[in-house]
Amino acid sequence: GIQVEQSPPDLILQEGANSTLRCNFSDSVNNLQWFHQNPWGQLINLFYIPSGTKQNGRLSATTVATERYSLLYISSSQTTDSGVYFCAGTFGGSQGNLIFGKGTKLSVKP
Amino acid sequence: DTAVSQTPKYLVTQMGNDKSIKCEQNLGHDTMYWYKQDSKKFLKIMFSYNNKELIINETVPNRFSPKSPDKAHLNLHINSLELGDSAVYFCASSNVGEQFFGPGTRLTVL
């Protein structure tokens, strides 16, 4: 089956540090999303990025669909960035079935 | 204005009971979904509905049944609850592309 692999699985940062999270996928992607699950369990949409690069404040994302990976950049991290970051995509002929990676758990220390 | 809402937020019940979780979206989307997040935080698609038709039905037990009274609502009915059904259930909606998630319902089966 289709694989969505995220790395690293865990990441501990000091406040103010930068980080890059990676998402590799095993098939051609139709839609690619990044989510932040905060400590209260809410899934927050960060980026909808099937290809190209987008930026939103301190966060940016790049998807290189031809090479089957996406990156999420977090700059000047804050304690409120803590939580689990998921990438998820739809693949092949399926437009709706989001397949999730296992997530990167980020802890930002003050 | 809540885009995707779910009720209840928490549900604690005994094994063998039947329960329902409700989902409503006010985004005017055509497709709604149910996802399950297990104790290891892994998210997996369960069902989706497009214009009242089931278009994805992953290998979930037939004790789970989605019901959509109209385009804005997709409820999840669970019969004969088992301990292993304990999880967080997320509703989502989309047109073609980005999916938006509800706040989740934490189901605990005792």
PDB file of C-alpha atoms in Angstrom:
ATOM      1  CA  GLY A   1       0.000   0.000   0.000  1.00  0.00           C
ATOM      2  CA  ILE A   2       0.873   3.649  -0.171  1.00  0.00           C
ATOM      3  CA  GLN A   3       3.371   4.791   2.442  1.00  0.00           C
ATOM      4  CA  VAL A   4       3.621   8.249   3.990  1.00  0.00           C
ATOM      5  CA  GLU A   5       6.732   8.523   6.127  1.00  0.00           C
ATOM      6  CA  GLN A   6       7.590  11.443   8.359  1.00  0.00           C
ATOM      7  CA  SER A   7      10.898  12.297   9.943  1.00  0.00           C
ATOM      8  CA  PRO A   8      12.074  12.823  12.536  1.00  0.00           C
ATOM      9  CA  PRO A   9       9.510  11.095  14.759  1.00  0.00           C
ATOM     10  CA  ASP A  10      10.464  13.285  17.716  1.00  0.00           C
ATOM     11  CA  LEU A  11      12.123  16.680  17.904  1.00  0.00           C
ATOM     12  CA  ILE A  12      13.099  18.804  20.885  1.00  0.00           C
ATOM     13  CA  LEU A  13      14.020  22.434  20.271  1.00  0.00           C
ATOM     14  CA  GLN A  14      15.018  25.414  22.308  1.00  0.00           C
ATOM     15  CA  GLU A  15      12.767  28.398  21.800  1.00  0.00           C
ATOM     16  CA  GLY A  16      14.020  30.489  18.906  1.00  0.00           C
ATOM     17  CA  ALA A  17      15.537  27.594  16.961  1.00  0.00           C
ATOM     18  CA  ASN A  18      14.638  26.643  13.394  1.00  0.00           C
ATOM     19  CA  SER A  19      13.622  23.191  12.189  1.00  0.00           C
ATOM     20  CA  THR A  20      12.717  21.219   9.097  1.00  0.00           C
ATOM     21  CA  LEU A  21      10.215  18.383   9.086  1.00  0.00           C
ATOM     22  CA  ARG A  22      10.137  15.953   6.188  1.00  0.00           C
ATOM     23  CA  CYS A  23       7.375  13.902   4.585  1.00  0.00           C
ATOM     24  CA  ASN A  24       8.162  11.228   1.984  1.00  0.00           C
ATOM     25  CA  PHE A  25       5.455   9.432   0.046  1.00  0.00           C
ATOM     26  CA  SER A  26       5.592   6.344  -2.115  1.00  0.00           C
ATOM     27  CA  ASP A  27       3.223   7.308  -4.942  1.00  0.00           C
ATOM     28  CA  SER A  28       2.172  10.286  -7.047  1.00  0.00           C
ATOM     29  CA  VAL A  29       0.332  12.739  -4.830  1.00  0.00           C
ATOM     30  CA  ASN A  30      -2.870  14.556  -5.781  1.00  0.00           C
ATOM     31  CA  ASN A  31      -3.348  16.651  -2.671  1.00  0.00           C
ATOM     32  CA  LEU A  32      -0.897  17.202   0.204  1.00  0.00           C
ATOM     33  CA  GLN A  33      -1.706  18.826   3.518  1.00  0.00           C
ATOM     34  CA  TRP A  34       0.226  19.680   6.667  1.00  0.00           C
ATOM     35  CA  PHE A  35      -1.563  19.763  10.015  1.00  0.00           C
ATOM     36  CA  HIS A  36      -0.628  20.735  13.551  1.00  0.00           C
ATOM     37  CA  GLN A  37      -2.309  18.791  16.324  1.00  0.00           C
ATOM     38  CA  ASN A  38      -2.055  20.966  19.387  1.00  0.00           C
ATOM     39  CA  PRO A  39      -1.868  19.644  22.956  1.00  0.00           C
ATOM     40  CA  TRP A  40      -5.674  19.931  23.190  1.00  0.00           C
ATOM     41  CA  GLY A  41      -6.078  17.532  20.268  1.00  0.00           C
ATOM     42  CA  GLN A  42      -7.302  19.976  17.625  1.00  0.00           C
ATOM     43  CA  LEU A  43      -6.141  19.359  14.046  1.00  0.00           C
ATOM     44  CA  ILE A  44      -5.214  22.717  12.592  1.00  0.00           C
ATOM     45  CA  ASN A  45      -4.680  23.150   8.871  1.00  0.00           C
ATOM     46  CA  LEU A  46      -1.272  24.620   8.169  1.00  0.00           C
ATOM     47  CA  PHE A  47      -0.835  24.214   4.431  1.00  0.00           C
ATOM     48  CA  TYR A  48      -2.621  22.750   1.456  1.00  0.00           C
ATOM     49  CA  ILE A  49       0.334  22.265  -0.863  1.00  0.00           C
ATOM     50  CA  PRO A  50       0.159  19.647  -3.653  1.00  0.00           C
ATOM     51  CA  SER A  51       3.191  21.328  -5.233  1.00  0.00           C
ATOM     52  CA  GLY A  52       5.366  24.406  -4.935  1.00  0.00           C
ATOM     53  CA  THR A  53       6.156  26.584  -1.950  1.00  0.00           C
ATOM     54  CA  LYS A  54       3.934  28.548   0.426  1.00  0.00           C
ATOM     55  CA  GLN A  55       4.672  30.722   3.422  1.00  0.00           C
ATOM     56  CA  ASN A  56       2.542  31.746   6.357  1.00  0.00           C
ATOM     57  CA  GLY A  57       4.356  33.810   8.946  1.00  0.00           C
ATOM     58  CA  ARG A  58       7.136  31.766  10.556  1.00  0.00           C
ATOM     59  CA  LEU A  59       6.038  28.627   8.751  1.00  0.00           C
ATOM     60  CA  SER A  60       6.653  27.639   5.179  1.00  0.00           C
ATOM     61  CA  ALA A  61       6.216  24.452   3.182  1.00  0.00           C
ATOM     62  CA  THR A  62       7.566  23.031  -0.043  1.00  0.00           C
ATOM     63  CA  THR A  63       6.311  20.040  -1.978  1.00  0.00           C
ATOM     64  CA  VAL A  64       8.350  18.512  -4.791  1.00  0.00           C
ATOM     65  CA  ALA A  65       5.782  16.153  -6.207  1.00  0.00           C
ATOM     66  CA  THR A  66       8.083  14.689  -8.860  1.00  0.00           C
ATOM     67  CA  GLU A  67      10.515  13.594  -6.131  1.00  0.00           C
ATOM     68  CA  ARG A  68       7.718  12.548  -3.767  1.00  0.00           C
ATOM     69  CA  TYR A  69       8.501  14.619  -0.708  1.00  0.00           C
ATOM     70  CA  SER A  70       7.326  17.657   1.183  1.00  0.00           C
ATOM     71  CA  LEU A  71       9.094  19.793   3.773  1.00  0.00           C
ATOM     72  CA  LEU A  72       7.719  21.956   6.555  1.00  0.00           C
ATOM     73  CA  TYR A  73       9.987  24.726   7.872  1.00  0.00           C
ATOM     74  CA  ILE A  74       9.465  26.290  11.272  1.00  0.00           C
ATOM     75  CA  SER A  75      11.558  29.351  12.013  1.00  0.00           C
ATOM     76  CA  SER A  76      12.094  31.081  15.366  1.00  0.00           C
ATOM     77  CA  SER A  77      10.125  28.365  17.149  1.00  0.00           C
ATOM     78  CA  GLN A  78       7.883  29.238  20.070  1.00  0.00           C
ATOM     79  CA  THR A  79       6.534  27.093  22.895  1.00  0.00           C
ATOM     80  CA  THR A  80       3.100  27.308  21.276  1.00  0.00           C
ATOM     81  CA  ASP A  81       4.509  25.405  18.276  1.00  0.00           C
ATOM     82  CA  SER A  82       4.658  22.263  20.428  1.00  0.00           C
ATOM     83  CA  GLY A  83       2.459  19.378  19.380  1.00  0.00           C
ATOM     84  CA  VAL A  84       2.353  16.790  16.628  1.00  0.00           C
ATOM     85  CA  TYR A  85       2.783  17.713  12.976  1.00  0.00           C
ATOM     86  CA  PHE A  86       1.132  15.474  10.405  1.00  0.00           C
ATOM     87  CA  CYS A  87       1.416  15.363   6.671  1.00  0.00           C
ATOM     88  CA  ALA A  88      -1.328  13.641   4.707  1.00  0.00           C
ATOM     89  CA  GLY A  89      -2.054  13.141   1.051  1.00  0.00           C
ATOM     90  CA  THR A  90      -4.436  11.714  -1.473  1.00  0.00           C
ATOM     91  CA  PHE A  91      -2.945   9.524  -4.149  1.00  0.00           C
ATOM     92  CA  GLY A  92      -3.698   7.914  -7.483  1.00  0.00           C
ATOM     93  CA  GLY A  93      -7.331   7.920  -8.562  1.00  0.00           C
ATOM     94  CA  SER A  94      -8.672   8.643  -5.085  1.00  0.00           C
ATOM     95  CA  GLN A  95      -9.520  12.279  -4.521  1.00  0.00           C
ATOM     96  CA  GLY A  96     -10.765  12.003  -0.966  1.00  0.00           C
ATOM     97  CA  ASN A  97      -8.945   9.369   1.039  1.00  0.00           C
ATOM     98  CA  LEU A  98      -6.320  11.253   3.061  1.00  0.00           C
ATOM     99  CA  ILE A  99      -3.462   8.931   4.046  1.00  0.00           C
ATOM    100  CA  PHE A 100      -1.604  10.226   7.078  1.00  0.00           C
ATOM    101  CA  GLY A 101       1.969   9.867   8.182  1.00  0.00           C
ATOM    102  CA  LYS A 102       2.682   8.908  11.777  1.00  0.00           C
ATOM    103  CA  GLY A 103       3.590  12.465  12.690  1.00  0.00           C
ATOM    104  CA  THR A 104       6.516  14.380  14.142  1.00  0.00           C
ATOM    105  CA  LYS A 105       6.171  15.206  17.824  1.00  0.00           C
ATOM    106  CA  LEU A 106       7.707  18.624  18.461  1.00  0.00           C
ATOM    107  CA  SER A 107       8.542  19.944  21.909  1.00  0.00           C
ATOM    108  CA  VAL A 108       9.758  23.540  22.161  1.00  0.00           C
ATOM    109  CA  LYS A 109      11.433  24.347  25.467  1.00  0.00           C
ATOM    110  CA  PRO A 110      11.496  27.899  26.891  1.00  0.00           C
TER     111      PRO A 110
ATOM    112  CA  ASP B   1     -18.486  30.604  13.232  1.00  0.00           C
ATOM    113  CA  THR B   2     -17.538  26.950  13.603  1.00  0.00           C
ATOM    114  CA  ALA B   3     -16.825  25.395  10.204  1.00  0.00           C
ATOM    115  CA  VAL B   4     -16.967  21.712  11.181  1.00  0.00           C
ATOM    116  CA  SER B   5     -18.557  20.848  14.506  1.00  0.00           C
ATOM    117  CA  GLN B   6     -18.990  17.551  16.337  1.00  0.00           C
ATOM    118  CA  THR B   7     -21.059  16.476  19.311  1.00  0.00           C
ATOM    119  CA  PRO B   8     -20.389  15.274  21.848  1.00  0.00           C
ATOM    120  CA  LYS B   9     -16.773  16.214  22.559  1.00  0.00           C
ATOM    121  CA  TYR B  10     -16.408  13.395  25.078  1.00  0.00           C
ATOM    122  CA  LEU B  11     -18.336  10.134  25.244  1.00  0.00           C
ATOM    123  CA  VAL B  12     -17.865   7.542  27.972  1.00  0.00           C
ATOM    124  CA  THR B  13     -19.937   4.391  27.745  1.00  0.00           C
ATOM    125  CA  GLN B  14     -20.080   0.714  28.629  1.00  0.00           C
ATOM    126  CA  MET B  15     -19.212  -2.207  26.385  1.00  0.00           C
ATOM    127  CA  GLY B  16     -22.166  -3.430  24.372  1.00  0.00           C
ATOM    128  CA  ASN B  17     -23.925  -0.090  24.203  1.00  0.00           C
ATOM    129  CA  ASP B  18     -24.955   1.697  21.002  1.00  0.00           C
ATOM    130  CA  LYS B  19     -23.906   5.330  20.518  1.00  0.00           C
ATOM    131  CA  SER B  20     -23.913   8.065  17.903  1.00  0.00           C
ATOM    132  CA  ILE B  21     -21.609  10.961  17.127  1.00  0.00           C
ATOM    133  CA  LYS B  22     -22.947  13.898  15.150  1.00  0.00           C
ATOM    134  CA  CYS B  23     -21.109  16.084  12.658  1.00  0.00           C
ATOM    135  CA  GLU B  24     -22.190  19.260  10.900  1.00  0.00           C
ATOM    136  CA  GLN B  25     -20.356  21.500   8.443  1.00  0.00           C
ATOM    137  CA  ASN B  26     -21.368  24.985   7.325  1.00  0.00           C
ATOM    138  CA  LEU B  27     -18.776  25.294   4.556  1.00  0.00           C
ATOM    139  CA  GLY B  28     -21.063  24.159   1.759  1.00  0.00           C
ATOM    140  CA  HIS B  29     -18.765  21.222   1.007  1.00  0.00           C
ATOM    141  CA  ASP B  30     -19.954  18.248  -1.007  1.00  0.00           C
ATOM    142  CA  THR B  31     -17.985  15.523   0.760  1.00  0.00           C
ATOM    143  CA  MET B  32     -17.761  14.615   4.431  1.00  0.00           C
ATOM    144  CA  TYR B  33     -15.496  12.076   6.142  1.00  0.00           C
ATOM    145  CA  TRP B  34     -14.939  10.180   9.364  1.00  0.00           C
ATOM    146  CA  TYR B  35     -11.413   9.437  10.575  1.00  0.00           C
ATOM    147  CA  LYS B  36     -10.268   7.445  13.603  1.00  0.00           C
ATOM    148  CA  GLN B  37      -7.209   8.365  15.667  1.00  0.00           C
ATOM    149  CA  ASP B  38      -5.956   5.491  17.789  1.00  0.00           C
ATOM    150  CA  SER B  39      -4.007   5.568  21.040  1.00  0.00           C
ATOM    151  CA  LYS B  40      -0.729   5.909  19.120  1.00  0.00           C
ATOM    152  CA  LYS B  41      -2.081   9.025  17.381  1.00  0.00           C
ATOM    153  CA  PHE B  42      -2.345   7.285  14.008  1.00  0.00           C
ATOM    154  CA  LEU B  43      -5.135   8.733  11.846  1.00  0.00           C
ATOM    155  CA  LYS B  44      -7.013   6.565   9.383  1.00  0.00           C
ATOM    156  CA  ILE B  45      -9.993   7.148   7.083  1.00  0.00           C
ATOM    157  CA  MET B  46     -13.169   5.271   7.946  1.00  0.00           C
ATOM    158  CA  PHE B  47     -15.870   6.611   5.626  1.00  0.00           C
ATOM    159  CA  SER B  48     -16.727   9.428   3.302  1.00  0.00           C
ATOM    160  CA  TYR B  49     -20.013  10.629   1.830  1.00  0.00           C
ATOM    161  CA  ASN B  50     -20.478  12.638  -1.357  1.00  0.00           C
ATOM    162  CA  ASN B  51     -23.975  13.974  -2.025  1.00  0.00           C
ATOM    163  CA  LYS B  52     -25.464  11.297   0.237  1.00  0.00           C
ATOM    164  CA  GLU B  53     -23.603   8.463  -1.431  1.00  0.00           C
ATOM    165  CA  LEU B  54     -20.931   6.417   0.288  1.00  0.00           C
ATOM    166  CA  ILE B  55     -17.837   6.634  -1.859  1.00  0.00           C
ATOM    167  CA  ILE B  56     -15.175   5.254   0.464  1.00  0.00           C
ATOM    168  CA  ASN B  57     -15.695   2.432   2.887  1.00  0.00           C
ATOM    169  CA  GLU B  58     -12.471   1.200   4.447  1.00  0.00           C
ATOM    170  CA  THR B  59     -12.343  -2.144   6.195  1.00  0.00           C
ATOM    171  CA  VAL B  60     -14.119  -1.124   9.354  1.00  0.00           C
ATOM    172  CA  PRO B  61     -16.455  -3.407  11.285  1.00  0.00           C
ATOM    173  CA  ASN B  62     -20.066  -3.287  10.148  1.00  0.00           C
ATOM    174  CA  ARG B  63     -20.958  -2.197  13.686  1.00  0.00           C
ATOM    175  CA  PHE B  64     -19.997   1.257  12.411  1.00  0.00           C
ATOM    176  CA  SER B  65     -22.464   2.905  10.082  1.00  0.00           C
ATOM    177  CA  PRO B  66     -22.413   6.445   8.696  1.00  0.00           C
ATOM    178  CA  LYS B  67     -25.715   8.192   8.111  1.00  0.00           C
ATOM    179  CA  SER B  68     -26.145  11.439   6.215  1.00  0.00           C
ATOM    180  CA  PRO B  69     -29.563  13.124   6.519  1.00  0.00           C
ATOM    181  CA  ASP B  70     -28.390  15.965   4.243  1.00  0.00           C
ATOM    182  CA  LYS B  71     -25.263  17.386   2.650  1.00  0.00           C
ATOM    183  CA  ALA B  72     -24.280  19.313   5.778  1.00  0.00           C
ATOM    184  CA  HIS B  73     -24.468  16.404   8.220  1.00  0.00           C
ATOM    185  CA  LEU B  74     -22.707  13.057   8.557  1.00  0.00           C
ATOM    186  CA  ASN B  75     -23.414  11.101  11.718  1.00  0.00           C
ATOM    187  CA  LEU B  76     -21.563   8.018  12.900  1.00  0.00           C
ATOM    188  CA  HIS B  77     -23.510   5.226  14.585  1.00  0.00           C
ATOM    189  CA  ILE B  78     -21.686   2.523  16.490  1.00  0.00           C
ATOM    190  CA  ASN B  79     -23.438  -0.637  17.665  1.00  0.00           C
ATOM    191  CA  SER B  80     -22.301  -3.098  20.325  1.00  0.00           C
ATOM    192  CA  LEU B  81     -19.330  -1.020  21.418  1.00  0.00           C
ATOM    193  CA  GLU B  82     -16.089  -2.842  22.205  1.00  0.00           C
ATOM    194  CA  LEU B  83     -13.050  -1.833  24.249  1.00  0.00           C
ATOM    195  CA  GLY B  84     -11.017  -1.476  21.058  1.00  0.00           C
ATOM    196  CA  ASP B  85     -13.371   1.200  19.769  1.00  0.00           C
ATOM    197  CA  SER B  86     -11.908   3.633  22.280  1.00  0.00           C
ATOM    198  CA  ALA B  87     -10.294   6.363  20.189  1.00  0.00           C
ATOM    199  CA  VAL B  88     -10.729   9.919  18.991  1.00  0.00           C
ATOM    200  CA  TYR B  89     -13.076  10.234  16.033  1.00  0.00           C
ATOM    201  CA  PHE B  90     -12.709  13.192  13.679  1.00  0.00           C
ATOM    202  CA  CYS B  91     -15.188  14.437  11.146  1.00  0.00           C
ATOM    203  CA  ALA B  92     -13.936  16.371   8.111  1.00  0.00           C
ATOM    204  CA  SER B  93     -15.314  17.967   4.977  1.00  0.00           C
ATOM    205  CA  SER B  94     -14.064  19.161   1.612  1.00  0.00           C
ATOM    206  CA  ASN B  95     -14.869  19.902  -1.966  1.00  0.00           C
ATOM    207  CA  VAL B  96     -12.063  18.861  -4.296  1.00  0.00           C
ATOM    208  CA  GLY B  97      -8.872  19.536  -2.385  1.00  0.00           C
ATOM    209  CA  GLU B  98      -8.285  20.756   1.148  1.00  0.00           C
ATOM    210  CA  GLN B  99     -10.035  18.964   3.974  1.00  0.00           C
ATOM    211  CA  PHE B 100     -11.115  20.706   7.166  1.00  0.00           C
ATOM    212  CA  PHE B 101     -11.462  18.829  10.412  1.00  0.00           C
ATOM    213  CA  GLY B 102     -13.804  19.071  13.361  1.00  0.00           C
ATOM    214  CA  PRO B 103     -12.570  19.200  16.960  1.00  0.00           C
ATOM    215  CA  GLY B 104     -12.840  15.443  17.503  1.00  0.00           C
ATOM    216  CA  THR B 105     -14.891  13.211  19.805  1.00  0.00           C
ATOM    217  CA  ARG B 106     -13.003  11.224  22.408  1.00  0.00           C
ATOM    218  CA  LEU B 107     -14.814   7.910  22.875  1.00  0.00           C
ATOM    219  CA  THR B 108     -13.961   5.801  25.911  1.00  0.00           C
ATOM    220  CA  VAL B 109     -15.463   2.333  26.218  1.00  0.00           C
ATOM    221  CA  LEU B 110     -15.329   0.818  29.714  1.00  0.00           C
TER     222      LEU B 110
END
